[in-house]
PDB file of C-alpha atoms in Angstrom:
ATOM      1  CA  VAL F   1       0.000   0.000   0.000  1.00  0.00           C
ATOM      2  CA  PHE F   2       1.288   3.467  -0.896  1.00  0.00           C
ATOM      3  CA  VAL F   3       0.451   6.691   0.910  1.00  0.00           C
ATOM      4  CA  SER F   4       1.365  10.084  -0.511  1.00  0.00           C
ATOM      5  CA  ILE F   5       1.401  12.652   2.267  1.00  0.00           C
ATOM      6  CA  ASP F   6       3.212  15.813   3.311  1.00  0.00           C
ATOM      7  CA  THR F   7       5.803  14.283   5.634  1.00  0.00           C
ATOM      8  CA  GLU F   8       7.117  17.699   6.670  1.00  0.00           C
ATOM      9  CA  LYS F   9       3.768  18.953   7.994  1.00  0.00           C
ATOM     10  CA  THR F  10       1.890  15.821   9.067  1.00  0.00           C
ATOM     11  CA  VAL F  11       2.340  14.878  12.710  1.00  0.00           C
ATOM     12  CA  MET F  12       2.363  11.252  13.795  1.00  0.00           C
ATOM     13  CA  ARG F  13      -0.914  11.643  15.717  1.00  0.00           C
ATOM     14  CA  ASP F  14      -2.739  12.638  12.492  1.00  0.00           C
ATOM     15  CA  PHE F  15      -1.006   9.888  10.528  1.00  0.00           C
ATOM     16  CA  LEU F  16      -2.124   7.330  13.112  1.00  0.00           C
ATOM     17  CA  SER F  17      -5.716   8.508  13.333  1.00  0.00           C
ATOM     18  CA  LEU F  18      -6.434   9.476   9.717  1.00  0.00           C
ATOM     19  CA  VAL F  19      -4.308   7.110   7.642  1.00  0.00           C
ATOM     20  CA  LEU F  20      -3.934   4.046   9.844  1.00  0.00           C
ATOM     21  CA  GLY F  21      -7.114   4.377  11.890  1.00  0.00           C
ATOM     22  CA  LYS F  22      -9.783   5.901   9.702  1.00  0.00           C
ATOM     23  CA  GLU F  23      -8.548   4.802   6.270  1.00  0.00           C
ATOM     24  CA  LEU F  24      -6.965   1.414   7.042  1.00  0.00           C
ATOM     25  CA  ALA F  25      -9.124   0.494  10.083  1.00  0.00           C
ATOM     26  CA  MET F  26      -6.214  -0.249  12.412  1.00  0.00           C
ATOM     27  CA  GLN F  27      -6.990  -0.083  16.110  1.00  0.00           C
ATOM     28  CA  GLU F  28      -3.667  -0.445  17.934  1.00  0.00           C
ATOM     29  CA  PRO F  29      -0.963   0.069  15.326  1.00  0.00           C
ATOM     30  CA  CYS F  30       2.730  -0.416  15.958  1.00  0.00           C
ATOM     31  CA  VAL F  31       4.953   1.323  13.412  1.00  0.00           C
ATOM     32  CA  TYR F  32       8.390  -0.009  12.444  1.00  0.00           C
ATOM     33  CA  ARG F  33      10.994   1.442  10.074  1.00  0.00           C
ATOM     34  CA  GLY F  34      13.439  -1.357   9.399  1.00  0.00           C
ATOM     35  CA  ALA F  35      14.418  -2.786  12.786  1.00  0.00           C
ATOM     36  CA  SER F  36      13.481   0.453  14.583  1.00  0.00           C
ATOM     37  CA  GLU F  37      10.247   0.641  16.511  1.00  0.00           C
ATOM     38  CA  ILE F  38       8.809   4.116  15.988  1.00  0.00           C
ATOM     39  CA  TYR F  39       5.423   3.845  17.697  1.00  0.00           C
ATOM     40  CA  VAL F  40       3.644   1.308  19.923  1.00  0.00           C
ATOM     41  CA  GLY F  41      -0.156   1.241  19.949  1.00  0.00           C
ATOM     42  CA  GLY F  42      -2.301   0.236  22.916  1.00  0.00           C
ATOM     43  CA  ASP F  43      -1.974   1.250  26.548  1.00  0.00           C
ATOM     44  CA  GLU F  44      -1.282  -2.087  28.215  1.00  0.00           C
ATOM     45  CA  ASP F  45       2.181  -2.668  29.609  1.00  0.00           C
ATOM     46  CA  LEU F  46       3.301   0.962  29.167  1.00  0.00           C
ATOM     47  CA  ASP F  47       4.630   2.790  32.188  1.00  0.00           C
ATOM     48  CA  GLU F  48       4.400   6.551  32.627  1.00  0.00           C
ATOM     49  CA  GLU F  49       7.778   7.159  30.980  1.00  0.00           C
ATOM     50  CA  ASP F  50       6.748   5.136  27.911  1.00  0.00           C
ATOM     51  CA  LEU F  51       3.453   7.029  27.696  1.00  0.00           C
ATOM     52  CA  GLU F  52       5.303  10.381  27.841  1.00  0.00           C
ATOM     53  CA  PHE F  53       7.693   9.234  25.129  1.00  0.00           C
ATOM     54  CA  ARG F  54       4.782   8.084  22.970  1.00  0.00           C
ATOM     55  CA  GLU F  55       3.090  11.459  23.407  1.00  0.00           C
ATOM     56  CA  SER F  56       6.244  13.241  22.203  1.00  0.00           C
ATOM     57  CA  VAL F  57       6.361  10.930  19.156  1.00  0.00           C
ATOM     58  CA  GLU F  58       2.703  11.698  18.399  1.00  0.00           C
ATOM     59  CA  LYS F  59       3.510  15.434  18.328  1.00  0.00           C
ATOM     60  CA  SER F  60       6.488  14.986  15.956  1.00  0.00           C
ATOM     61  CA  THR F  61       6.201  15.358  12.197  1.00  0.00           C
ATOM     62  CA  LEU F  62       6.809  12.291  10.077  1.00  0.00           C
ATOM     63  CA  ALA F  63       9.987  13.885   8.705  1.00  0.00           C
ATOM     64  CA  GLU F  64      11.284  14.455  12.250  1.00  0.00           C
ATOM     65  CA  LEU F  65      10.811  10.726  12.812  1.00  0.00           C
ATOM     66  CA  GLN F  66      12.820   9.954   9.648  1.00  0.00           C
ATOM     67  CA  ILE F  67       9.672   9.000   7.718  1.00  0.00           C
ATOM     68  CA  GLN F  68      10.309  10.738   4.433  1.00  0.00           C
ATOM     69  CA  HIS F  69      10.008  10.099   0.704  1.00  0.00           C
ATOM     70  CA  ASP F  70      10.372   6.405  -0.191  1.00  0.00           C
ATOM     71  CA  THR F  71      10.276   5.221   3.412  1.00  0.00           C
ATOM     72  CA  GLU F  72       9.054   1.668   3.892  1.00  0.00           C
ATOM     73  CA  LEU F  73       7.130   1.039   7.107  1.00  0.00           C
ATOM     74  CA  LEU F  74       5.859  -2.164   8.640  1.00  0.00           C
ATOM     75  CA  ILE F  75       2.562  -1.612  10.440  1.00  0.00           C
ATOM     76  CA  VAL F  76       1.315  -4.271  12.861  1.00  0.00           C
ATOM     77  CA  ASP F  77      -2.085  -3.942  14.514  1.00  0.00           C
ATOM     78  CA  ASN F  78      -1.824  -5.546  17.969  1.00  0.00           C
ATOM     79  CA  ARG F  79      -5.574  -5.908  18.329  1.00  0.00           C
ATOM     80  CA  THR F  80      -6.436  -7.506  14.979  1.00  0.00           C
ATOM     81  CA  GLY F  81      -3.075  -9.083  14.129  1.00  0.00           C
ATOM     82  CA  MET F  82      -3.113  -7.393  10.713  1.00  0.00           C
ATOM     83  CA  LYS F  83       0.315  -6.679   9.174  1.00  0.00           C
ATOM     84  CA  LEU F  84       0.876  -4.246   6.363  1.00  0.00           C
ATOM     85  CA  THR F  85       3.850  -2.843   4.488  1.00  0.00           C
ATOM     86  CA  LEU F  86       3.259   0.827   3.815  1.00  0.00           C
ATOM     87  CA  PHE F  87       5.375   2.848   1.390  1.00  0.00           C
ATOM     88  CA  VAL F  88       5.407   6.556   2.227  1.00  0.00           C
ATOM     89  CA  GLN F  89       5.795   9.073  -0.576  1.00  0.00           C
ATOM     90  CA  HIS F  90       6.333  12.731   0.308  1.00  0.00           C
ATOM     91  CA  ILE F  91       4.083  15.154  -1.515  1.00  0.00           C
ATOM     92  CA  PRO F  92       3.800  18.830  -0.519  1.00  0.00           C
ATOM     93  CA  SER F  93       0.309  19.566   0.794  1.00  0.00           C
ATOM     94  CA  GLN F  94      -0.231  22.275  -1.838  1.00  0.00           C
ATOM     95  CA  ASP F  95       0.188  19.592  -4.545  1.00  0.00           C
ATOM     96  CA  ILE F  96      -2.724  17.520  -3.218  1.00  0.00           C
ATOM     97  CA  ASP F  97      -6.111  18.313  -4.745  1.00  0.00           C
ATOM     98  CA  GLU F  98      -8.192  19.268  -1.685  1.00  0.00           C
ATOM     99  CA  GLU F  99     -11.471  18.549  -3.448  1.00  0.00           C
ATOM    100  CA  GLU F 100     -10.460  15.058  -4.512  1.00  0.00           C
ATOM    101  CA  TYR F 101      -8.484  14.258  -1.325  1.00  0.00           C
ATOM    102  CA  PRO F 102      -9.982  16.342   1.510  1.00  0.00           C
ATOM    103  CA  ALA F 103      -8.105  14.382   4.203  1.00  0.00           C
ATOM    104  CA  GLY F 104      -4.794  15.658   2.776  1.00  0.00           C
ATOM    105  CA  PHE F 105      -3.262  12.375   1.624  1.00  0.00           C
ATOM    106  CA  ILE F 106      -3.575   9.838  -1.170  1.00  0.00           C
ATOM    107  CA  ILE F 107      -3.704   6.081  -0.629  1.00  0.00           C
ATOM    108  CA  SER F 108      -3.208   3.654  -3.494  1.00  0.00           C
ATOM    109  CA  SER F 109      -2.570  -0.033  -3.812  1.00  0.00           C
ATOM    110  CA  SER F 110       0.153   0.272  -6.426  1.00  0.00           C
ATOM    111  CA  HIS F 111       3.117   2.518  -7.084  1.00  0.00           C
ATOM    112  CA  GLY F 112       1.832   3.226 -10.598  1.00  0.00           C
ATOM    113  CA  LYS F 113      -1.214   5.107  -9.325  1.00  0.00           C
ATOM    114  CA  ARG F 114       0.917   7.688  -7.569  1.00  0.00           C
ATOM    115  CA  THR F 115       0.058  11.147  -8.823  1.00  0.00           C
ATOM    116  CA  THR F 116       3.359  12.916  -8.192  1.00  0.00           C
ATOM    117  CA  GLU F 117       6.996  12.057  -7.969  1.00  0.00           C
ATOM    118  CA  ASN F 118       9.942  13.178  -5.903  1.00  0.00           C
ATOM    119  CA  PRO F 119      11.406  16.396  -7.410  1.00  0.00           C
ATOM    120  CA  GLN F 120      14.965  15.219  -6.662  1.00  0.00           C
ATOM    121  CA  LYS F 121      14.336  11.998  -8.583  1.00  0.00           C
ATOM    122  CA  ARG F 122      12.902  13.962 -11.525  1.00  0.00           C
ATOM    123  CA  LYS F 123      15.997  16.238 -11.540  1.00  0.00           C
ATOM    124  CA  HIS F 124      18.299  13.210 -11.433  1.00  0.00           C
ATOM    125  CA  GLU F 125      16.445  11.601 -14.355  1.00  0.00           C
ATOM    126  CA  GLU F 126      16.600  14.814 -16.397  1.00  0.00           C
ATOM    127  CA  ILE F 127      20.349  15.084 -15.883  1.00  0.00           C
ATOM    128  CA  ASN F 128      21.014  11.445 -16.715  1.00  0.00           C
ATOM    129  CA  SER F 129      18.615  11.010 -19.613  1.00  0.00           C
ATOM    130  CA  GLY F 130      20.361  11.133 -22.925  1.00  0.00           C
ATOM    131  CA  ASP F 131      17.786   9.022 -24.702  1.00  0.00           C
ATOM    132  CA  ASP F 132      14.139   8.993 -23.683  1.00  0.00           C
ATOM    133  CA  THR F 133      13.499   5.545 -25.191  1.00  0.00           C
ATOM    134  CA  LEU F 134      13.849   2.435 -23.091  1.00  0.00           C
ATOM    135  CA  ASP F 135      15.718  -0.556 -24.424  1.00  0.00           C
ATOM    136  CA  GLU F 136      13.199  -3.267 -23.598  1.00  0.00           C
ATOM    137  CA  ALA F 137      15.703  -5.955 -24.554  1.00  0.00           C
ATOM    138  CA  GLU F 138      18.188  -4.780 -21.901  1.00  0.00           C
ATOM    139  CA  PRO F 139      16.635  -6.617 -18.895  1.00  0.00           C
ATOM    140  CA  LYS F 140      16.349  -9.835 -20.953  1.00  0.00           C
ATOM    141  CA  LYS F 141      19.926  -9.446 -22.192  1.00  0.00           C
ATOM    142  CA  ARG F 142      21.142  -8.943 -18.621  1.00  0.00           C
ATOM    143  CA  ARG F 143      19.256 -12.052 -17.436  1.00  0.00           C
ATOM    144  CA  GLU F 144      20.794 -14.117 -20.240  1.00  0.00           C
ATOM    145  CA  GLU F 145      24.282 -12.917 -19.279  1.00  0.00           C
ATOM    146  CA  GLU F 146      23.640 -13.966 -15.666  1.00  0.00           C
ATOM    147  CA  LYS F 147      22.867 -17.589 -16.603  1.00  0.00           C
ATOM    148  CA  SER F 148      25.435 -20.206 -15.705  1.00  0.00           C
ATOM    149  CA  GLU F 149      26.223 -23.372 -17.620  1.00  0.00           C
ATOM    150  CA  ILE F 150      27.304 -26.742 -16.286  1.00  0.00           C
ATOM    151  CA  VAL F 151      28.693 -29.463 -18.515  1.00  0.00           C
ATOM    152  CA  VAL F 152      27.770 -32.964 -17.354  1.00  0.00           C
ATOM    153  CA  GLY F 153      29.238 -36.191 -18.720  1.00  0.00           C
ATOM    154  CA  ASP F 154      32.382 -37.147 -20.627  1.00  0.00           C
ATOM    155  CA  ASP F 155      33.644 -35.750 -23.928  1.00  0.00           C
ATOM    156  CA  ASP F 156      31.656 -38.265 -26.049  1.00  0.00           C
ATOM    157  CA  GLN F 157      28.275 -37.670 -24.374  1.00  0.00           C
ATOM    158  CA  ALA F 158      28.484 -34.248 -22.728  1.00  0.00           C
ATOM    159  CA  GLU F 159      25.300 -32.446 -21.883  1.00  0.00           C
ATOM    160  CA  THR F 160      25.124 -28.722 -21.139  1.00  0.00           C
ATOM    161  CA  ILE F 161      22.680 -27.611 -18.447  1.00  0.00           C
ATOM    162  CA  VAL F 162      21.799 -23.919 -18.278  1.00  0.00           C
ATOM    163  CA  LEU F 163      21.075 -22.588 -14.805  1.00  0.00           C
ATOM    164  CA  GLU F 164      18.870 -19.543 -14.548  1.00  0.00           C
TER     165      GLU F 164
END
């Protein structure tokens, strides 16, 4: 699942309630970025210090929590057991059509439905693009080069096996 959201302005509390809660129906989400636990949902087993820390996380913007463009998050709902990989795409809030997306973010099930792209990526592609056409044979050619061959048998009855 992909979410396009303004990571510099959205605070974790809004992300939790609007995106994970309202849109994805999660009740007690835990948010992980790689091996790092960013947020723990639910109130059981949390002491006062943990609750204070969680409150400070909820007030932080996604960017302050290192959730930026092309960040992959693992979301686990403790109550329902649902697990979800969420790909975060940064999009400035002024680039989101308020009439079409009044909540201020866009959720899609595939990367191809994303409506904007990272400006740095676009700049990189413009600098490095000498030819706008894609060589569709290139991936196939690369796969063929990566194949290995094994010769089985003696010289009179050798058989070549291609490993892919």
